PDB file of C-alpha atoms in Angstrom:
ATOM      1  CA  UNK A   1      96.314  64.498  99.704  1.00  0.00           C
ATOM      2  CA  UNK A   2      97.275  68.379 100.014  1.00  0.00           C
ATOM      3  CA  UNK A   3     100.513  66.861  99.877  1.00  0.00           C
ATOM      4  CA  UNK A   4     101.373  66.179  97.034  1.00  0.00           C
ATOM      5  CA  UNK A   5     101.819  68.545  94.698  1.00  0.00           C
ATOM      6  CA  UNK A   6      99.676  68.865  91.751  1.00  0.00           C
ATOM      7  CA  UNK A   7     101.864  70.912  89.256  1.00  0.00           C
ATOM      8  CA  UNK A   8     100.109  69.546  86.269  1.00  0.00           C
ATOM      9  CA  UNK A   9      96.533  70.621  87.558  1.00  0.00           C
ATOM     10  CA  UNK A  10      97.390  73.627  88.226  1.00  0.00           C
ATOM     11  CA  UNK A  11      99.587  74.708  84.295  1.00  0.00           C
ATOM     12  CA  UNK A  12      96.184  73.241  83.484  1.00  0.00           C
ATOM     13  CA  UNK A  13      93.810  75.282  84.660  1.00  0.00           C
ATOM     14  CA  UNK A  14      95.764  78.463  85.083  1.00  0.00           C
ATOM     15  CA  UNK A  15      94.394  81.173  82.770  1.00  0.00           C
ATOM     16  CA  UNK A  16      97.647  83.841  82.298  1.00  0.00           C
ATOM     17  CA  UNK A  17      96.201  87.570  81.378  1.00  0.00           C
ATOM     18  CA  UNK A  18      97.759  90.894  81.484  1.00  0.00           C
ATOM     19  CA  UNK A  19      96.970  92.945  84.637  1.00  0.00           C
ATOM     20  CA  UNK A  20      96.519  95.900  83.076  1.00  0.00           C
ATOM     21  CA  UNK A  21      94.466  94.428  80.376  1.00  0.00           C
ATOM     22  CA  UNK A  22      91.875  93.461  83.018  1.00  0.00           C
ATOM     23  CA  UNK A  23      92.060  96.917  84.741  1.00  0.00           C
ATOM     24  CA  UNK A  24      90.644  98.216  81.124  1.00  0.00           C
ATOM     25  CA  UNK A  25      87.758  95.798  81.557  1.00  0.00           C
ATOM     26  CA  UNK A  26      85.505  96.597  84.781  1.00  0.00           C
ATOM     27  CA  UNK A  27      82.586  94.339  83.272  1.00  0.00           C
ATOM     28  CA  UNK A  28      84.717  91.516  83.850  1.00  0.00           C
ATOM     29  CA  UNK A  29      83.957  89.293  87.139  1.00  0.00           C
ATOM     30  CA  UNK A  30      86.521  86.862  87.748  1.00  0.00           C
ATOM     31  CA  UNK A  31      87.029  84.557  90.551  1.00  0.00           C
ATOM     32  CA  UNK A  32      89.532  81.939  91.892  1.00  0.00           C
ATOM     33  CA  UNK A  33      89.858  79.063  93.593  1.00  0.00           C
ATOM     34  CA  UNK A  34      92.592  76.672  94.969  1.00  0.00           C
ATOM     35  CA  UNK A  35      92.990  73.716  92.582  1.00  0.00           C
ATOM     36  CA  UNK A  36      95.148  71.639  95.456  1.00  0.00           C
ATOM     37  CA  UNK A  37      92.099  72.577  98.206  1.00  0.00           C
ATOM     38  CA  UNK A  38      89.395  71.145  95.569  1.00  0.00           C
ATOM     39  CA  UNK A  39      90.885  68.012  94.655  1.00  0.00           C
ATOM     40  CA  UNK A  40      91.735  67.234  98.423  1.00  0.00           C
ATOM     41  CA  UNK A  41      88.248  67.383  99.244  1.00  0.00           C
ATOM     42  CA  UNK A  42      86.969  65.396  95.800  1.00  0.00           C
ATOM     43  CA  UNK A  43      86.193  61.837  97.021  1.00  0.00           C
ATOM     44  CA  UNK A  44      88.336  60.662  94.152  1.00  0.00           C
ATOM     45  CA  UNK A  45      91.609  61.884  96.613  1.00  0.00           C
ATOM     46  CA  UNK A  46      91.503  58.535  99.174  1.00  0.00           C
ATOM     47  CA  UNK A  47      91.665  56.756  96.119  1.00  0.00           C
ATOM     48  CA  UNK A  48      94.464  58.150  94.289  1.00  0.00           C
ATOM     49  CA  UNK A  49      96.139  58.599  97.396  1.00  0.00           C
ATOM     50  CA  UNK A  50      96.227  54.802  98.575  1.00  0.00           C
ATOM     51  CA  UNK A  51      96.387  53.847  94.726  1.00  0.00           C
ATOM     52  CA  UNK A  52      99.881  55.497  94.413  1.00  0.00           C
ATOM     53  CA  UNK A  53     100.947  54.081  97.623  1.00  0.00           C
ATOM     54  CA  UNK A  54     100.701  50.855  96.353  1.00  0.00           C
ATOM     55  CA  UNK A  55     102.302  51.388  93.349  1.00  0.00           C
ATOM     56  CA  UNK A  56     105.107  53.250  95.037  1.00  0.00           C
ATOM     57  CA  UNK A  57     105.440  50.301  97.603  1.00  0.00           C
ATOM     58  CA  UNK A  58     105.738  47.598  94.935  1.00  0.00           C
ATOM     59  CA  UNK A  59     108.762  49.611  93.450  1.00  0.00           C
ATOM     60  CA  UNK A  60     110.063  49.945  96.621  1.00  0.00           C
ATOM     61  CA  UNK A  61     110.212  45.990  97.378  1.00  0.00           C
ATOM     62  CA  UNK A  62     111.353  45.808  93.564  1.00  0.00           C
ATOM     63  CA  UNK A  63     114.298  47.953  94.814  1.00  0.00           C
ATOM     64  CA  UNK A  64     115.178  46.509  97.919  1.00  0.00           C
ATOM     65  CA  UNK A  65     115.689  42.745  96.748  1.00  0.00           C
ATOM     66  CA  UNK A  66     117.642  44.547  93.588  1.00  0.00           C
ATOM     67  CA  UNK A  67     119.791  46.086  96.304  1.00  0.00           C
ATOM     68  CA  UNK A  68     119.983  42.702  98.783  1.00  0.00           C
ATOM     69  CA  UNK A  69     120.822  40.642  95.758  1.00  0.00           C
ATOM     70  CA  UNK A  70     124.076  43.114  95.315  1.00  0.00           C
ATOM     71  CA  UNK A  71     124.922  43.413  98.985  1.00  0.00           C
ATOM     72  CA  UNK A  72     124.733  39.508  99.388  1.00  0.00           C
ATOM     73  CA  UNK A  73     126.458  38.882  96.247  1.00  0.00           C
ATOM     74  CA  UNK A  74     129.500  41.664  97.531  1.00  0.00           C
ATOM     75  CA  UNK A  75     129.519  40.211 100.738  1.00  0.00           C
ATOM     76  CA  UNK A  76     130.833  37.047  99.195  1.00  0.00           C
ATOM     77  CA  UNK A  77     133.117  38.985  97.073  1.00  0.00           C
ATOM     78  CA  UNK A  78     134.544  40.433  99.366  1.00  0.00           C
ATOM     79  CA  UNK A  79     135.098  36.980 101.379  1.00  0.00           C
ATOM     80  CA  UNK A  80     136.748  35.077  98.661  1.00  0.00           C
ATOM     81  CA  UNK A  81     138.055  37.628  96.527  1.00  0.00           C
ATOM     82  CA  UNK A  82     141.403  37.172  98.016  1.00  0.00           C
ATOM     83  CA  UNK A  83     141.379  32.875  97.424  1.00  0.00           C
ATOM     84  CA  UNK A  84     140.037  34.019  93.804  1.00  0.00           C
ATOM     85  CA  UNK A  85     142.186  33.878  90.270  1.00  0.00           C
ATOM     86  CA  UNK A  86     142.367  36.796  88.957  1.00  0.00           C
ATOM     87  CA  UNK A  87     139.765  35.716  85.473  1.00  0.00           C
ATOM     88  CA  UNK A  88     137.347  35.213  87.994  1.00  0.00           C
ATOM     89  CA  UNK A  89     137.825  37.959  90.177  1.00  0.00           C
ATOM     90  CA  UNK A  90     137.158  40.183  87.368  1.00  0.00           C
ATOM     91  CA  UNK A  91     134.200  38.197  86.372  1.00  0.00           C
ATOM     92  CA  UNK A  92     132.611  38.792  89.842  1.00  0.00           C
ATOM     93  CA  UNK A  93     133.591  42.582  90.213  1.00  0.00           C
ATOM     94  CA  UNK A  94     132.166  43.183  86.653  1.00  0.00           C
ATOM     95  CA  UNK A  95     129.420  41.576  87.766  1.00  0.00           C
ATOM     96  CA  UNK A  96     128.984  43.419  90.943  1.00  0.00           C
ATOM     97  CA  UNK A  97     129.540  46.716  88.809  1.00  0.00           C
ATOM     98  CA  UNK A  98     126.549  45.982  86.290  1.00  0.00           C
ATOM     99  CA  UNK A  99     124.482  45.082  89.425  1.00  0.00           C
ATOM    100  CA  UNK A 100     125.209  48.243  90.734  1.00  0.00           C
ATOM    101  CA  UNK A 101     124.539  50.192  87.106  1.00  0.00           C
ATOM    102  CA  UNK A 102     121.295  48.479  87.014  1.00  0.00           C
ATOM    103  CA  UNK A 103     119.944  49.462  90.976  1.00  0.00           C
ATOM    104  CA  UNK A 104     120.448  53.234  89.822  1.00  0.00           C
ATOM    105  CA  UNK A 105     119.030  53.031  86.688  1.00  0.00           C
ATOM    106  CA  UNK A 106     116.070  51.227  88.103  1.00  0.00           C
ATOM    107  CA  UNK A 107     115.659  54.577  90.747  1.00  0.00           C
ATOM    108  CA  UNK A 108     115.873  56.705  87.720  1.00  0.00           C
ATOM    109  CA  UNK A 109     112.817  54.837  86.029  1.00  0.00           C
ATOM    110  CA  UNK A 110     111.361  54.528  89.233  1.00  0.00           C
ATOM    111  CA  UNK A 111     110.912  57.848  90.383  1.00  0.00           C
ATOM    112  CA  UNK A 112     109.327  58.733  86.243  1.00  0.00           C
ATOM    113  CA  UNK A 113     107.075  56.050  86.630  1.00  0.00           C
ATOM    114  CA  UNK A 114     105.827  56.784  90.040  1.00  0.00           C
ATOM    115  CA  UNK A 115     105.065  60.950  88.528  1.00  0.00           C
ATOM    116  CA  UNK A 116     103.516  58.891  85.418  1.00  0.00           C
ATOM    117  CA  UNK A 117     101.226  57.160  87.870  1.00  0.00           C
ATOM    118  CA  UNK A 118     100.328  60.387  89.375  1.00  0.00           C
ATOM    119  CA  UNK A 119      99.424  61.564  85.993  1.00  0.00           C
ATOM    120  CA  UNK A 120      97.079  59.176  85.450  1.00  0.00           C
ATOM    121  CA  UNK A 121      95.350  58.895  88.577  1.00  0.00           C
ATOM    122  CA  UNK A 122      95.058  62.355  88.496  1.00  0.00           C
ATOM    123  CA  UNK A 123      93.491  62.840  85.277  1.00  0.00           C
ATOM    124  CA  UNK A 124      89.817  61.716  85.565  1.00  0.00           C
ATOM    125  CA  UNK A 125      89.885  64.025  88.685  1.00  0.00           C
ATOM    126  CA  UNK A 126      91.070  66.718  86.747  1.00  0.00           C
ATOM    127  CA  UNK A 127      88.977  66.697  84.013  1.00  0.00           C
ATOM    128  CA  UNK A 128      86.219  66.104  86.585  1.00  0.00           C
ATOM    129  CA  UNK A 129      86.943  69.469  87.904  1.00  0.00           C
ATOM    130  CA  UNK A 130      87.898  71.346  84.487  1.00  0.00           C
ATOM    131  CA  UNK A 131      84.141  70.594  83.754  1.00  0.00           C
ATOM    132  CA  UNK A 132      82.701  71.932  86.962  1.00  0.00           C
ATOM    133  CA  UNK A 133      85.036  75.129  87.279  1.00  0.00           C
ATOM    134  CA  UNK A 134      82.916  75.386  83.731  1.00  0.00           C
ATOM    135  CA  UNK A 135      79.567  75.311  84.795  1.00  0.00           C
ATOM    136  CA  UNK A 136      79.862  77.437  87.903  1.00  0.00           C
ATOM    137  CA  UNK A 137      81.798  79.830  86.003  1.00  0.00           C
ATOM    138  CA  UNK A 138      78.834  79.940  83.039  1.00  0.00           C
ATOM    139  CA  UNK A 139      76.366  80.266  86.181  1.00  0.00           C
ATOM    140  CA  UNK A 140      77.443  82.536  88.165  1.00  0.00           C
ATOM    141  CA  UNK A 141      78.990  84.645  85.852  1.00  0.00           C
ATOM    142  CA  UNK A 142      82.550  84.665  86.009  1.00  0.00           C
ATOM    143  CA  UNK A 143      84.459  85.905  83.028  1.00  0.00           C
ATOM    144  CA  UNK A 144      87.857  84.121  84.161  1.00  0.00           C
ATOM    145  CA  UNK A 145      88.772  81.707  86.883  1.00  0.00           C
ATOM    146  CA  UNK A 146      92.289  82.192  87.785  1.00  0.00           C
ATOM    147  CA  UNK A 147      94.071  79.332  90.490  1.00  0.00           C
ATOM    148  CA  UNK A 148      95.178  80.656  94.229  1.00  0.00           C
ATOM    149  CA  UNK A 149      98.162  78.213  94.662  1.00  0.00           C
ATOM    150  CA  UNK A 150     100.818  76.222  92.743  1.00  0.00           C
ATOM    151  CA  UNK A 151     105.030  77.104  92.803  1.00  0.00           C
ATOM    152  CA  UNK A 152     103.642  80.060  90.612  1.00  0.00           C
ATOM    153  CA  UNK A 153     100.161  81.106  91.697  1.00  0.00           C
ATOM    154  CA  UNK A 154      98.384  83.632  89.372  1.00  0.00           C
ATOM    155  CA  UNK A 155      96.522  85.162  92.312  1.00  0.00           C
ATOM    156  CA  UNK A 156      98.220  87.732  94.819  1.00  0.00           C
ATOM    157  CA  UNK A 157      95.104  89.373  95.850  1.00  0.00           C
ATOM    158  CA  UNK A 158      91.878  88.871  95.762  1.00  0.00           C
ATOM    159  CA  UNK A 159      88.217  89.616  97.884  1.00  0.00           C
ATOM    160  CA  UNK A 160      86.923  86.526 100.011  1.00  0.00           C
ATOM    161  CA  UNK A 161      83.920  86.716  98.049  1.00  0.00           C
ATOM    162  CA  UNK A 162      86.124  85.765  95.093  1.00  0.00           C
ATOM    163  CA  UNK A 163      86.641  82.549  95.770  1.00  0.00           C
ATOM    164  CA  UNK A 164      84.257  80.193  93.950  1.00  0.00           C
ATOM    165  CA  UNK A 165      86.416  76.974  96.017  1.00  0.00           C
ATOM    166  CA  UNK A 166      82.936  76.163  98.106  1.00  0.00           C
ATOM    167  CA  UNK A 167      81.142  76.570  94.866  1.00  0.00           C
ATOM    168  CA  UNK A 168      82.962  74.203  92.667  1.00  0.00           C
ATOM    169  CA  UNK A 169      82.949  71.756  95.662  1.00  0.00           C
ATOM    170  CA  UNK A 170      78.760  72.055  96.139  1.00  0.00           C
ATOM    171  CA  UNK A 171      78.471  71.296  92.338  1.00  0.00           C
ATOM    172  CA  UNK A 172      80.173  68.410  92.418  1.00  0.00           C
ATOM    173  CA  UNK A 173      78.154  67.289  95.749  1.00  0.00           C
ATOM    174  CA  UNK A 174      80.683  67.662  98.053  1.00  0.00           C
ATOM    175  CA  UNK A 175      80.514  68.954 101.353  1.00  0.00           C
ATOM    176  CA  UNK A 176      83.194  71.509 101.909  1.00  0.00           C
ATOM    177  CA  UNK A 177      85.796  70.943 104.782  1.00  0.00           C
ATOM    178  CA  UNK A 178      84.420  67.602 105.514  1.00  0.00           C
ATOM    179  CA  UNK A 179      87.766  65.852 104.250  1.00  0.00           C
ATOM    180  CA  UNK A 180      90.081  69.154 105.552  1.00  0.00           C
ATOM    181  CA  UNK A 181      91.269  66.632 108.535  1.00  0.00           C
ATOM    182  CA  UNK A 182      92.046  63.669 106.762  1.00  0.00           C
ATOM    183  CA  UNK A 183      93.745  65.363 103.635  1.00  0.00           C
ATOM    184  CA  UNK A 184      96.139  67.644 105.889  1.00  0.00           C
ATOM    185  CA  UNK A 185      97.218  64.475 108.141  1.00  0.00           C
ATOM    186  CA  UNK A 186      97.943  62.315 104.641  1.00  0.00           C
ATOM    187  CA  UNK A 187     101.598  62.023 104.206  1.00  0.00           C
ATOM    188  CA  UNK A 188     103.177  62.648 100.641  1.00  0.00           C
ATOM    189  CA  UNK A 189     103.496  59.259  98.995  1.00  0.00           C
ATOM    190  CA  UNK A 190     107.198  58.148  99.784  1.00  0.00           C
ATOM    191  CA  UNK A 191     109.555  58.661  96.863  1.00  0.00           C
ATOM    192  CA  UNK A 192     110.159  55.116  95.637  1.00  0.00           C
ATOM    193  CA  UNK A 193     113.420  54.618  95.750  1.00  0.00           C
ATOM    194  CA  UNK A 194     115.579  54.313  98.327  1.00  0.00           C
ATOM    195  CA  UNK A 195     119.600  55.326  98.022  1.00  0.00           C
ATOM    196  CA  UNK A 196     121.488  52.688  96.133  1.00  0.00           C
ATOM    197  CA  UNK A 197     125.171  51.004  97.068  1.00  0.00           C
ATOM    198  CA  UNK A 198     127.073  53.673  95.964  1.00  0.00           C
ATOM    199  CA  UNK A 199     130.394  52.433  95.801  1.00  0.00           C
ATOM    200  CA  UNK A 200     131.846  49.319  93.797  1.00  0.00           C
ATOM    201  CA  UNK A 201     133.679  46.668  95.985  1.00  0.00           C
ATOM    202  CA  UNK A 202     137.381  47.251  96.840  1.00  0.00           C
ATOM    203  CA  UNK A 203     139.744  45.058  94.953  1.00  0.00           C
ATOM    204  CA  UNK A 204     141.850  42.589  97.236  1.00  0.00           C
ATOM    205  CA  UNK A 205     145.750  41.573  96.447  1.00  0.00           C
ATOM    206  CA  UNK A 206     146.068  39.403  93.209  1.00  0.00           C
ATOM    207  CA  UNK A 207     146.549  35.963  93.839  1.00  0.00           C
ATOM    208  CA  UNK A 208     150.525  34.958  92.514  1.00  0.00           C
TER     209      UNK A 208
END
């Protein structure tokens, strides 16, 4: 579940603050923790996990007869083309042409709706955790809870005793490290579409 990224979680619950401003404040405690490390241990992660395989599988079939249907359909193109008048071998290689315009549009909207589905998955997670970083923050103290990973992680140093990661997980009842194994073997979910034809069929000679 490590795997996949969570870039939303982590703009989420990222608090930005000036360095020096926090020098100027030694009362302040503030902690961090790894947003990606918590949610792979959540319960919730097998879920959304197998949940977006699924949905990224049932694109992928979607896909694959789109892409059949044009390779058959070219095939046979490209077997009569030549014993074809020319009205209706312009009908067929228009035809083959929209196919083709439709398999790569149908990757575009793919791949959005696949993140989408991440999104949403994600969210009850997310909001699960937004409310625990809460509490243990108001408990124990912490002024600001900053994240430890992410393309763009706020956190470039910080004292092991810091990291309220355990914490968060214990709150929320879960044992930490006990789902370490499975979460690092999980693959990323595969991306849901696979390449399209890429090329339109080549003409044959016009029949006199």
């Amino acid at each position: 579940m490590n795997k996949i990224r969570f870039a939303l979680a982590a703009a989420a619950l990222i608090f930005t603050t000036s360095t020096a401003t926090l020098a100027q404040q030694a009362s302040l405690k503030i902690g961090y923790t790894s947003v990606d490390y918590v949610l792979s241990q959540m319960p919730e992660s097998k879920q959304i996990e197998s949940d977006l395989k699924a949905y990224s599988s049932q694109l992928e079939a979607q896909l694959k007869s789109k892409i059949a249907d044009y390779q058959t359909k070219a095939e046979a193109y490209q077997k009569g083309a030549s014993a074809m008048t020319d009205v209706v071998r312009a009908d067929k290689e228009k035809e083959l042409t929209g196919l083709q315009g439709s398999i790569q549009e149908f990757q575009r909207s793919a791949d959005n709706s696949l993140q989408q589905k991440q999104q949403t998955l994600l969210k009850p997670a997310l909001d699960k955790l937004q409310k625990t970083i809460d509490a243990v923050a108001t408990e124990n103290g912490y002024t600001y809870v900053l994240n430890s990973d992410g393309a763009s992680p706020v956190l470039l140093h910080g004292p092991k005793e810091g990291d309220i990661s355990d914490m968060i997980l214990k709150k929320m009842g879960v044992t930490p490290g006990a789902n370490q194994a499975s979460a690092q073997a999980a693959p990323a979910p595969a991306k849901a579409t696979p390449a399209a034809p890429a090329t339109t069929p080549a003409k044959k000679g016009k029949k006199k």
